[in-house]
Short mmCIF file of C-alpha atoms in Angstrom, two decimals:
data_model
loop_
_atom_site.label_atom_id
_atom_site.label_comp_id
_atom_site.label_asym_id
_atom_site.label_seq_id
_atom_site.Cartn_x
_atom_site.Cartn_y
_atom_site.Cartn_z
CA MET A 1 -9.77 31.23 24.42
CA THR A 2 -9.35 33.00 21.19
CA ILE A 3 -11.53 31.80 18.28
CA VAL A 4 -8.36 30.58 16.62
CA GLU A 5 -7.51 28.45 20.00
CA ASP A 6 -10.93 26.97 19.70
CA LEU A 7 -10.41 25.90 16.25
CA LEU A 8 -7.32 24.52 16.49
CA LEU A 9 -9.00 22.25 19.25
CA ILE A 10 -11.38 20.55 16.72
CA PRO A 11 -8.73 18.52 15.10
CA VAL A 12 -7.40 17.68 18.25
CA ALA A 13 -10.59 16.46 19.30
CA VAL A 14 -11.48 14.62 16.08
CA GLY A 15 -8.21 13.22 15.74
CA SER A 16 -8.13 11.47 19.36
CA VAL A 17 -11.47 10.05 18.53
CA TYR A 18 -10.49 9.02 14.80
CA ALA A 19 -7.04 7.39 16.78
CA ALA A 20 -9.29 5.44 19.27
CA THR A 21 -11.67 4.51 16.15
CA THR A 22 -9.02 3.15 13.80
CA LEU A 23 -7.28 0.95 16.96
CA LEU A 24 -10.98 -0.72 17.46
CA ALA A 25 -11.04 -1.16 13.59
CA VAL A 26 -7.65 -2.88 13.71
CA LEU A 27 -8.37 -4.97 16.60
CA LEU A 28 -11.83 -6.15 15.18
CA PHE A 29 -10.00 -7.09 11.97
CA ALA A 30 -7.22 -9.14 13.72
CA ARG A 31 -9.72 -11.11 15.23
CA ARG A 32 -11.32 -12.20 12.15
CA GLY A 33 -11.56 -15.89 10.67
CA GLU A 34 -10.63 -17.11 7.29
CA ALA A 35 -12.55 -16.89 4.38
CA ARG A 36 -14.53 -19.93 3.27
CA GLY A 37 -13.07 -20.76 -0.30
CA PHE A 38 -12.72 -23.52 -2.84
CA PRO A 39 -12.61 -27.30 -1.92
CA ALA A 40 -9.28 -28.53 -1.65
CA SER A 41 -9.99 -30.39 -4.95
CA ALA A 42 -11.26 -27.69 -6.91
CA LEU A 43 -8.60 -24.68 -6.24
CA PRO A 44 -7.78 -23.14 -9.51
CA GLY A 45 -4.54 -22.48 -11.03
CA VAL A 46 -3.18 -19.50 -10.31
CA THR A 47 -0.28 -17.02 -11.99
CA ILE A 48 1.50 -14.77 -9.58
CA LEU A 49 2.65 -11.55 -11.61
CA LYS A 50 5.73 -10.27 -9.74
CA PRO A 51 6.88 -6.67 -11.62
CA VAL A 52 10.71 -6.46 -10.92
CA HIS A 53 12.91 -3.23 -11.44
CA GLY A 54 16.36 -3.55 -10.38
CA LEU A 55 17.84 -4.78 -7.37
CA GLU A 56 16.72 -3.66 -3.62
CA ARG A 57 16.77 -5.12 -0.04
CA GLY A 58 15.66 -8.42 0.68
CA LEU A 59 14.56 -9.14 -3.25
CA GLU A 60 15.70 -12.57 -3.43
CA ARG A 61 13.81 -13.55 -0.31
CA ASN A 62 10.66 -11.88 -1.54
CA LEU A 63 10.94 -13.84 -4.96
CA ARG A 64 11.66 -17.33 -3.14
CA SER A 65 8.52 -16.82 -1.00
CA ALA A 66 6.61 -16.54 -4.19
CA CYS A 67 7.92 -20.04 -5.54
CA GLU A 68 7.23 -21.75 -2.30
CA GLN A 69 3.41 -21.38 -1.74
CA ASP A 70 1.81 -24.17 -0.39
CA TYR A 71 -0.91 -24.45 -3.44
CA PRO A 72 -0.86 -27.50 -5.76
CA GLU A 73 -0.85 -25.64 -9.14
CA TYR A 74 0.45 -21.88 -9.54
CA GLN A 75 3.11 -20.46 -11.75
CA VAL A 76 5.09 -17.32 -11.25
CA VAL A 77 5.85 -14.93 -13.54
CA PHE A 78 8.99 -12.73 -12.81
CA CYS A 79 8.20 -9.41 -15.29
CA VAL A 80 11.13 -7.26 -16.32
CA GLN A 81 11.02 -4.20 -18.81
CA ARG A 82 14.51 -3.88 -19.56
CA LEU A 83 17.07 -6.56 -21.03
CA ASP A 84 19.63 -4.91 -19.11
CA ASP A 85 17.83 -4.99 -15.53
CA PRO A 86 20.46 -5.78 -12.96
CA ALA A 87 18.03 -8.35 -11.11
CA LEU A 88 17.90 -10.42 -14.55
CA PRO A 89 20.89 -12.50 -13.67
CA LEU A 90 18.85 -13.42 -10.20
CA LEU A 91 15.57 -14.10 -11.93
CA ARG A 92 17.29 -16.54 -14.54
CA ARG A 93 19.03 -18.46 -11.58
CA LEU A 94 15.23 -18.80 -9.85
CA GLU A 95 13.92 -19.94 -13.07
CA ASN A 96 16.38 -22.60 -13.33
CA GLU A 97 16.58 -23.56 -9.61
CA TYR A 98 12.73 -23.88 -9.59
CA GLY A 99 12.14 -25.27 -13.12
CA GLN A 100 10.06 -23.48 -15.55
CA ALA A 101 6.97 -25.09 -14.71
CA ARG A 102 6.67 -23.18 -11.76
CA VAL A 103 8.62 -20.09 -12.54
CA THR A 104 8.64 -17.90 -15.78
CA VAL A 105 11.18 -14.82 -16.41
CA ALA A 106 9.09 -12.55 -18.87
CA ALA A 107 11.87 -9.90 -19.82
CA GLU A 108 11.27 -7.67 -22.78
CA ALA A 109 12.81 -4.25 -24.31
CA SER A 110 9.26 -2.62 -24.68
CA GLU A 111 8.31 1.30 -25.52
CA PRO A 112 8.57 3.30 -22.06
CA LEU A 113 4.75 3.68 -20.54
CA LEU A 114 3.76 6.22 -17.91
CA ASN A 115 2.78 3.87 -15.39
CA GLY A 116 5.98 1.61 -15.41
CA LYS A 117 4.55 -1.15 -13.02
CA ILE A 118 1.24 -1.72 -15.59
CA GLN A 119 4.21 -1.90 -18.32
CA ASN A 120 5.99 -4.99 -16.41
CA LEU A 121 2.69 -6.46 -15.68
CA GLN A 122 1.67 -6.40 -19.55
CA ILE A 123 4.87 -8.04 -20.25
CA GLY A 124 4.14 -10.79 -17.67
CA PHE A 125 0.49 -11.18 -18.55
CA ARG A 126 1.60 -12.26 -22.03
CA ALA A 127 3.15 -15.10 -20.14
CA ALA A 128 0.60 -15.85 -17.82
CA ARG A 129 -0.97 -19.61 -18.25
CA HIS A 130 -3.49 -19.59 -15.79
CA ASP A 131 -6.96 -17.61 -15.34
CA VAL A 132 -6.56 -16.46 -11.77
CA LEU A 133 -3.95 -13.64 -11.59
CA VAL A 134 -2.26 -12.37 -8.19
CA VAL A 135 -0.26 -9.45 -8.78
CA SER A 136 2.02 -9.15 -5.69
CA ASP A 137 5.04 -6.51 -5.77
CA SER A 138 8.73 -7.50 -5.64
CA ASP A 139 9.08 -6.01 -2.35
CA VAL A 140 6.36 -7.91 -0.70
CA PHE A 141 7.16 -11.28 1.15
CA THR A 142 4.24 -14.08 1.08
CA PRO A 143 4.05 -16.79 3.60
CA PRO A 144 3.50 -20.25 2.43
CA ASP A 145 -0.74 -20.35 2.87
CA TYR A 146 -0.38 -16.68 0.91
CA LEU A 147 -2.35 -18.02 -2.10
CA ARG A 148 -4.57 -20.02 -0.46
CA ALA A 149 -6.00 -16.96 1.67
CA MET A 150 -5.97 -14.77 -1.50
CA VAL A 151 -7.77 -17.25 -3.94
CA ALA A 152 -10.30 -18.59 -1.69
CA PRO A 153 -12.73 -15.19 -1.66
CA LEU A 154 -13.05 -15.98 -5.45
CA ALA A 155 -15.12 -18.97 -4.92
CA ASP A 156 -18.13 -16.68 -4.57
CA PRO A 157 -18.67 -15.27 -8.44
CA ASP A 158 -20.16 -12.01 -7.02
CA VAL A 159 -16.37 -10.88 -5.70
CA GLY A 160 -14.57 -9.03 -8.17
CA TYR A 161 -11.15 -8.93 -6.56
CA VAL A 162 -9.37 -9.88 -3.38
CA THR A 163 -6.92 -7.54 -1.91
CA SER A 164 -4.65 -8.09 1.47
CA LEU A 165 -3.33 -5.31 3.88
CA TYR A 166 0.63 -5.10 4.24
CA ARG A 167 2.78 -3.78 6.94
CA GLY A 168 6.18 -2.29 6.59
CA ALA A 169 9.08 -4.76 7.47
CA CYS A 170 12.96 -4.53 7.45
CA ALA A 171 13.47 -0.67 8.34
CA ARG A 172 17.05 -0.16 9.30
CA ARG A 173 17.68 3.50 9.28
CA TRP A 174 15.97 6.24 10.81
CA TYR A 175 14.29 7.70 7.67
CA GLU A 176 13.07 3.88 6.69
CA LYS A 177 11.59 3.67 10.18
CA LEU A 178 9.55 7.15 9.49
CA GLU A 179 8.32 5.29 6.22
CA LEU A 180 7.10 2.20 8.49
CA LEU A 181 5.57 4.59 10.92
CA THR A 182 3.41 5.89 7.99
CA TYR A 183 2.65 2.38 6.66
CA ASN A 184 1.65 0.89 9.91
CA ALA A 185 0.80 3.38 11.84
CA ASP A 186 -1.02 5.78 9.72
CA PHE A 187 -2.04 4.40 6.30
CA ILE A 188 -2.86 0.69 7.02
CA PRO A 189 -5.39 1.62 10.45
CA SER A 190 -7.25 4.23 8.16
CA VAL A 191 -7.67 1.53 5.53
CA VAL A 192 -8.94 -0.99 8.14
CA PHE A 193 -11.43 1.77 9.43
CA ALA A 194 -12.91 2.40 5.80
CA HIS A 195 -13.13 -1.14 5.40
CA GLN A 196 -15.00 -2.09 8.42
CA THR A 197 -17.39 1.07 8.29
CA GLY A 198 -17.65 0.96 4.35
CA THR A 199 -17.11 4.51 4.03
CA SER A 200 -14.65 3.90 0.98
CA GLY A 201 -13.74 1.22 -1.81
CA PHE A 202 -10.08 0.23 -2.09
CA CYS A 203 -7.57 -2.22 -4.00
CA LEU A 204 -3.97 -2.38 -2.83
CA GLY A 205 -2.09 -3.12 -5.69
CA ALA A 206 0.67 -4.58 -3.71
CA SER A 207 -1.32 -7.83 -3.17
CA VAL A 208 -4.25 -8.11 -5.05
CA ALA A 209 -6.24 -11.26 -6.91
CA LEU A 210 -8.44 -11.16 -9.62
CA ARG A 211 -10.05 -13.19 -12.75
CA ARG A 212 -8.25 -12.68 -15.75
CA GLU A 213 -11.73 -12.22 -17.32
CA THR A 214 -12.38 -9.73 -14.89
CA LEU A 215 -9.38 -7.65 -15.64
CA GLN A 216 -10.33 -7.91 -19.54
CA VAL A 217 -13.97 -6.71 -18.60
CA VAL A 218 -12.77 -3.51 -16.99
CA GLY A 219 -10.62 -2.59 -19.83
CA GLY A 220 -7.22 -4.63 -19.58
CA LEU A 221 -3.94 -3.47 -18.37
CA SER A 222 -3.33 -0.94 -21.03
CA SER A 223 -6.11 1.18 -20.14
CA LEU A 224 -4.61 1.61 -16.51
CA ALA A 225 -1.36 3.00 -18.13
CA ASP A 226 -1.85 6.49 -17.58
CA TYR A 227 -3.05 6.61 -14.10
CA LEU A 228 -1.23 7.14 -11.02
CA VAL A 229 -3.28 5.32 -8.45
CA GLU A 230 -3.82 2.52 -11.21
CA ASP A 231 -4.93 -0.05 -8.45
CA TYR A 232 -7.57 2.27 -7.20
CA GLU A 233 -8.71 2.79 -10.69
CA LEU A 234 -9.05 -1.04 -11.20
CA GLY A 235 -10.93 -1.37 -8.16
CA ARG A 236 -13.27 1.20 -8.89
CA ARG A 237 -14.29 -0.11 -12.16
CA ILE A 238 -14.81 -3.52 -10.94
CA LEU A 239 -17.11 -2.28 -7.84
CA ALA A 240 -18.96 -0.03 -10.63
CA ARG A 241 -19.71 -3.44 -12.52
CA GLY A 242 -21.59 -4.59 -9.35
CA GLN A 243 -19.10 -6.76 -8.27
CA ARG A 244 -17.65 -6.96 -4.49
CA MET A 245 -14.22 -6.40 -2.99
CA ARG A 246 -13.02 -8.95 -0.31
CA LEU A 247 -10.23 -8.03 2.00
CA ALA A 248 -8.52 -10.89 3.20
CA PRO A 249 -7.53 -11.37 6.77
CA TYR A 250 -4.10 -11.36 6.40
CA PHE A 251 -0.98 -8.95 6.31
CA VAL A 252 1.90 -9.52 4.07
CA ASP A 253 5.32 -7.67 5.07
CA LEU A 254 6.27 -4.75 2.41
CA THR A 255 10.26 -4.42 2.76
CA VAL A 256 11.15 -0.90 3.40
CA ASP A 257 14.20 -0.13 1.56
CA LEU A 258 15.39 3.94 1.12
CA SER A 259 18.69 5.15 0.00
CA GLY A 260 18.24 8.47 2.14
CA PRO A 261 16.36 11.07 3.85
CA GLY A 262 15.62 12.57 0.37
CA GLU A 263 14.07 9.61 -1.17
CA TRP A 264 11.94 8.92 2.14
CA TRP A 265 10.28 12.80 1.99
CA ARG A 266 9.58 11.91 -1.82
CA HIS A 267 8.19 8.73 -1.00
CA GLN A 268 6.12 10.54 1.65
CA LEU A 269 4.92 13.10 -0.81
CA TYR A 270 4.05 10.44 -3.13
CA TRP A 271 2.07 9.00 -1.08
CA ASP A 272 -0.10 11.68 -0.35
CA GLN A 273 -0.76 12.72 -3.55
CA ASN A 274 -1.85 8.87 -4.45
CA THR A 275 -4.30 9.65 -1.70
CA ARG A 276 -5.23 12.72 -3.09
CA ALA A 277 -5.85 11.45 -6.62
CA ALA A 278 -7.65 8.38 -5.22
CA HIS A 279 -9.80 10.12 -2.80
CA PRO A 280 -9.86 13.89 -3.26
CA VAL A 281 -12.70 14.70 -0.44
CA GLY A 282 -11.18 12.10 1.93
CA PHE A 283 -7.78 13.25 1.74
CA THR A 284 -8.66 17.22 2.22
CA ALA A 285 -10.91 16.19 5.14
CA SER A 286 -8.25 14.22 6.95
CA VAL A 287 -6.61 17.17 8.23
CA LEU A 288 -9.28 17.11 10.67
CA THR A 289 -7.56 13.75 11.84
CA ARG A 290 -3.79 15.20 12.51
CA LEU A 291 -4.08 15.03 16.21
CA LEU A 292 -0.10 16.23 16.85
CA PRO A 293 0.40 18.81 14.68
CA PHE A 294 -2.96 20.56 15.68
CA ALA A 295 -2.08 20.13 19.40
CA LEU A 296 1.33 21.75 18.93
CA LEU A 297 -0.05 24.65 17.09
CA PHE A 298 -2.40 25.05 19.87
CA ALA A 299 0.69 25.13 22.65
CA ALA A 300 2.26 27.50 20.57
CA SER A 301 -0.65 30.16 19.98
CA ARG A 302 -0.50 30.06 23.81
CA LEU A 303 3.12 30.45 23.87
CA PHE A 304 3.38 26.96 25.90
CA ASP A 305 1.36 27.93 28.73
CA PRO A 306 0.23 25.18 31.19
CA VAL A 307 -3.03 24.79 29.69
CA GLY A 308 -1.51 24.47 25.78
CA LEU A 309 1.32 21.93 27.40
CA ILE A 310 -1.50 19.76 28.83
CA VAL A 311 -3.42 19.69 25.77
CA LEU A 312 0.05 18.57 23.86
CA ALA A 313 0.99 16.27 26.48
CA GLY A 314 -2.56 14.73 26.23
CA ALA A 315 -2.31 14.50 22.39
CA LEU A 316 1.03 12.91 22.47
CA VAL A 317 -0.26 10.12 24.96
CA MET A 318 -3.01 9.24 22.85
CA ARG A 319 -1.58 9.07 19.64
CA THR A 320 1.34 7.17 21.15
CA ALA A 321 -0.98 4.55 23.06
CA THR A 322 -2.98 4.07 20.17
CA ALA A 323 -0.47 3.68 17.74
CA ALA A 324 1.47 1.09 19.95
CA ALA A 325 -1.46 -0.53 20.35
CA THR A 326 -2.02 -0.64 16.84
CA LEU A 327 1.50 -1.90 15.99
CA ALA A 328 0.97 -4.77 18.90
CA ALA A 329 -1.96 -5.87 16.84
CA MET A 330 -0.01 -6.18 13.66
CA GLY A 331 2.87 -7.91 15.20
CA ASP A 332 5.22 -4.77 14.49
CA GLY A 333 7.91 -5.20 16.79
CA VAL A 334 10.45 -2.56 14.48
CA GLY A 335 7.42 0.03 14.78
CA LEU A 336 7.24 -0.43 18.26
CA ARG A 337 10.76 0.31 19.25
CA ALA A 338 10.61 3.14 16.54
CA LEU A 339 7.71 4.71 18.34
CA TRP A 340 9.92 8.08 19.56
CA LEU A 341 10.10 9.07 16.01
CA LEU A 342 6.41 9.46 15.76
CA PRO A 343 5.96 13.14 16.32
CA VAL A 344 8.64 13.36 13.49
CA ARG A 345 6.51 11.30 11.13
CA ASP A 346 3.31 13.16 11.72
CA LEU A 347 4.50 16.67 11.67
CA ALA A 348 6.73 15.47 8.45
CA GLY A 349 3.03 14.25 7.22
CA PHE A 350 1.59 17.56 8.36
CA VAL A 351 3.88 18.97 5.86
CA SER A 352 3.28 16.70 3.25
CA TRP A 353 -0.40 17.16 3.02
CA PHE A 354 -0.08 21.01 2.48
CA VAL A 355 2.30 20.43 -0.21
CA ALA A 356 0.66 17.50 -1.84
CA LEU A 357 -2.70 20.07 -2.31
CA ARG A 358 -0.99 21.83 -4.68
CA LYS A 359 2.20 20.00 -6.39
CA ARG A 360 1.09 18.84 -9.62
CA THR A 361 4.52 16.96 -10.17
CA PHE A 362 5.91 13.64 -8.60
CA THR A 363 8.82 11.96 -9.00
CA TRP A 364 9.05 7.96 -8.93
CA ARG A 365 12.35 5.69 -9.79
CA GLY A 366 14.15 8.69 -10.34
CA HIS A 367 11.59 10.01 -13.22
CA GLU A 368 9.60 13.17 -12.98
CA PHE A 369 6.01 13.25 -14.14
CA GLY A 370 3.02 15.79 -14.00
CA LEU A 371 -0.49 14.80 -12.85
CA THR A 372 -3.77 16.03 -13.80
CA ARG A 373 -6.66 16.84 -11.82
CA ASP A 374 -8.15 13.58 -12.49
CA GLY A 375 -5.29 11.69 -11.30
CA ARG A 376 -3.66 10.91 -14.73
CA ILE A 377 -0.03 11.09 -15.27
CA VAL A 378 1.55 13.36 -18.05
CA PRO A 379 5.11 13.25 -19.72
CA ARG A 380 7.21 16.17 -18.39
CA SER A 381 8.97 18.22 -21.01
CA PRO A 382 12.86 17.39 -20.53
#
């Protein structure tokens, strides 16, 4: 074999080991028990902040799930940054149905910030009544025991924040299933691996709980308004204070709702830009874990001779088998049925990785922004 072929085999080997190791990490995580927490009589009051931007698939179901928690004292705040947001009639209806003691609609026409989610959360924060805050995105479905699982670790004063894993759900179209596989067969296994090995701290902003005091001590929401990966920055600041992160032994479902293949590609690229901004070294090194693309390059370098095809077939079996076992451990039936798309997802992810290394702009909710080297958002000139 040539030197080039030898080099191509390195990520094939590393990627195979990584696939097996992340599977083991997911299996170990799935066997974890519930965290000890507050006595039932001492459960603190909680405010759930739900930032909402427009109508999306499953929105009412997801919002209702937050209003139907098995928890004694909590408030749900739906945060909206536009008075003409098409979701407002639904939010008002839920407020009337559940009552203002349970649901608060916080809607303001405010000056736009670079990070729209932070803008929504600032509006909701002003209406929050309780000192324990849970941020749960509008596309997240929360089962009835969600609040208890998220709040329990905060009984330990050394715990600065709690986050939970999410799995893509409700994907219908082929490009939505590609997005689901990115979540469930690529990103989440890597997060679990980082957690189990202690190699990286993280904060998954789709589902996070913390104390109001902790948020204020690290600068408050306004100090996060120009960060692309505001959840990672929040977690980094809390960990830097010497407090710990706890990962709730829990998966929540995140609804996958895309308008077309173009939005899927923008999401894929945005996802990689997020990862690069949060973990630049880890993102660069992750190229060595991309098993299938390098196996394909190896086979192509040998003009798809028997040796090349054997390596490619072996890589395909390894990647598919470990992904299938991971999806099964996560209870993801949709992902299991969509595994035939996994090679497409991995090859597209390889291209996206290269693009994200250089690209300094990103598109989110139809708007284009610039991105600095330290992960801050800058406005684009019209």
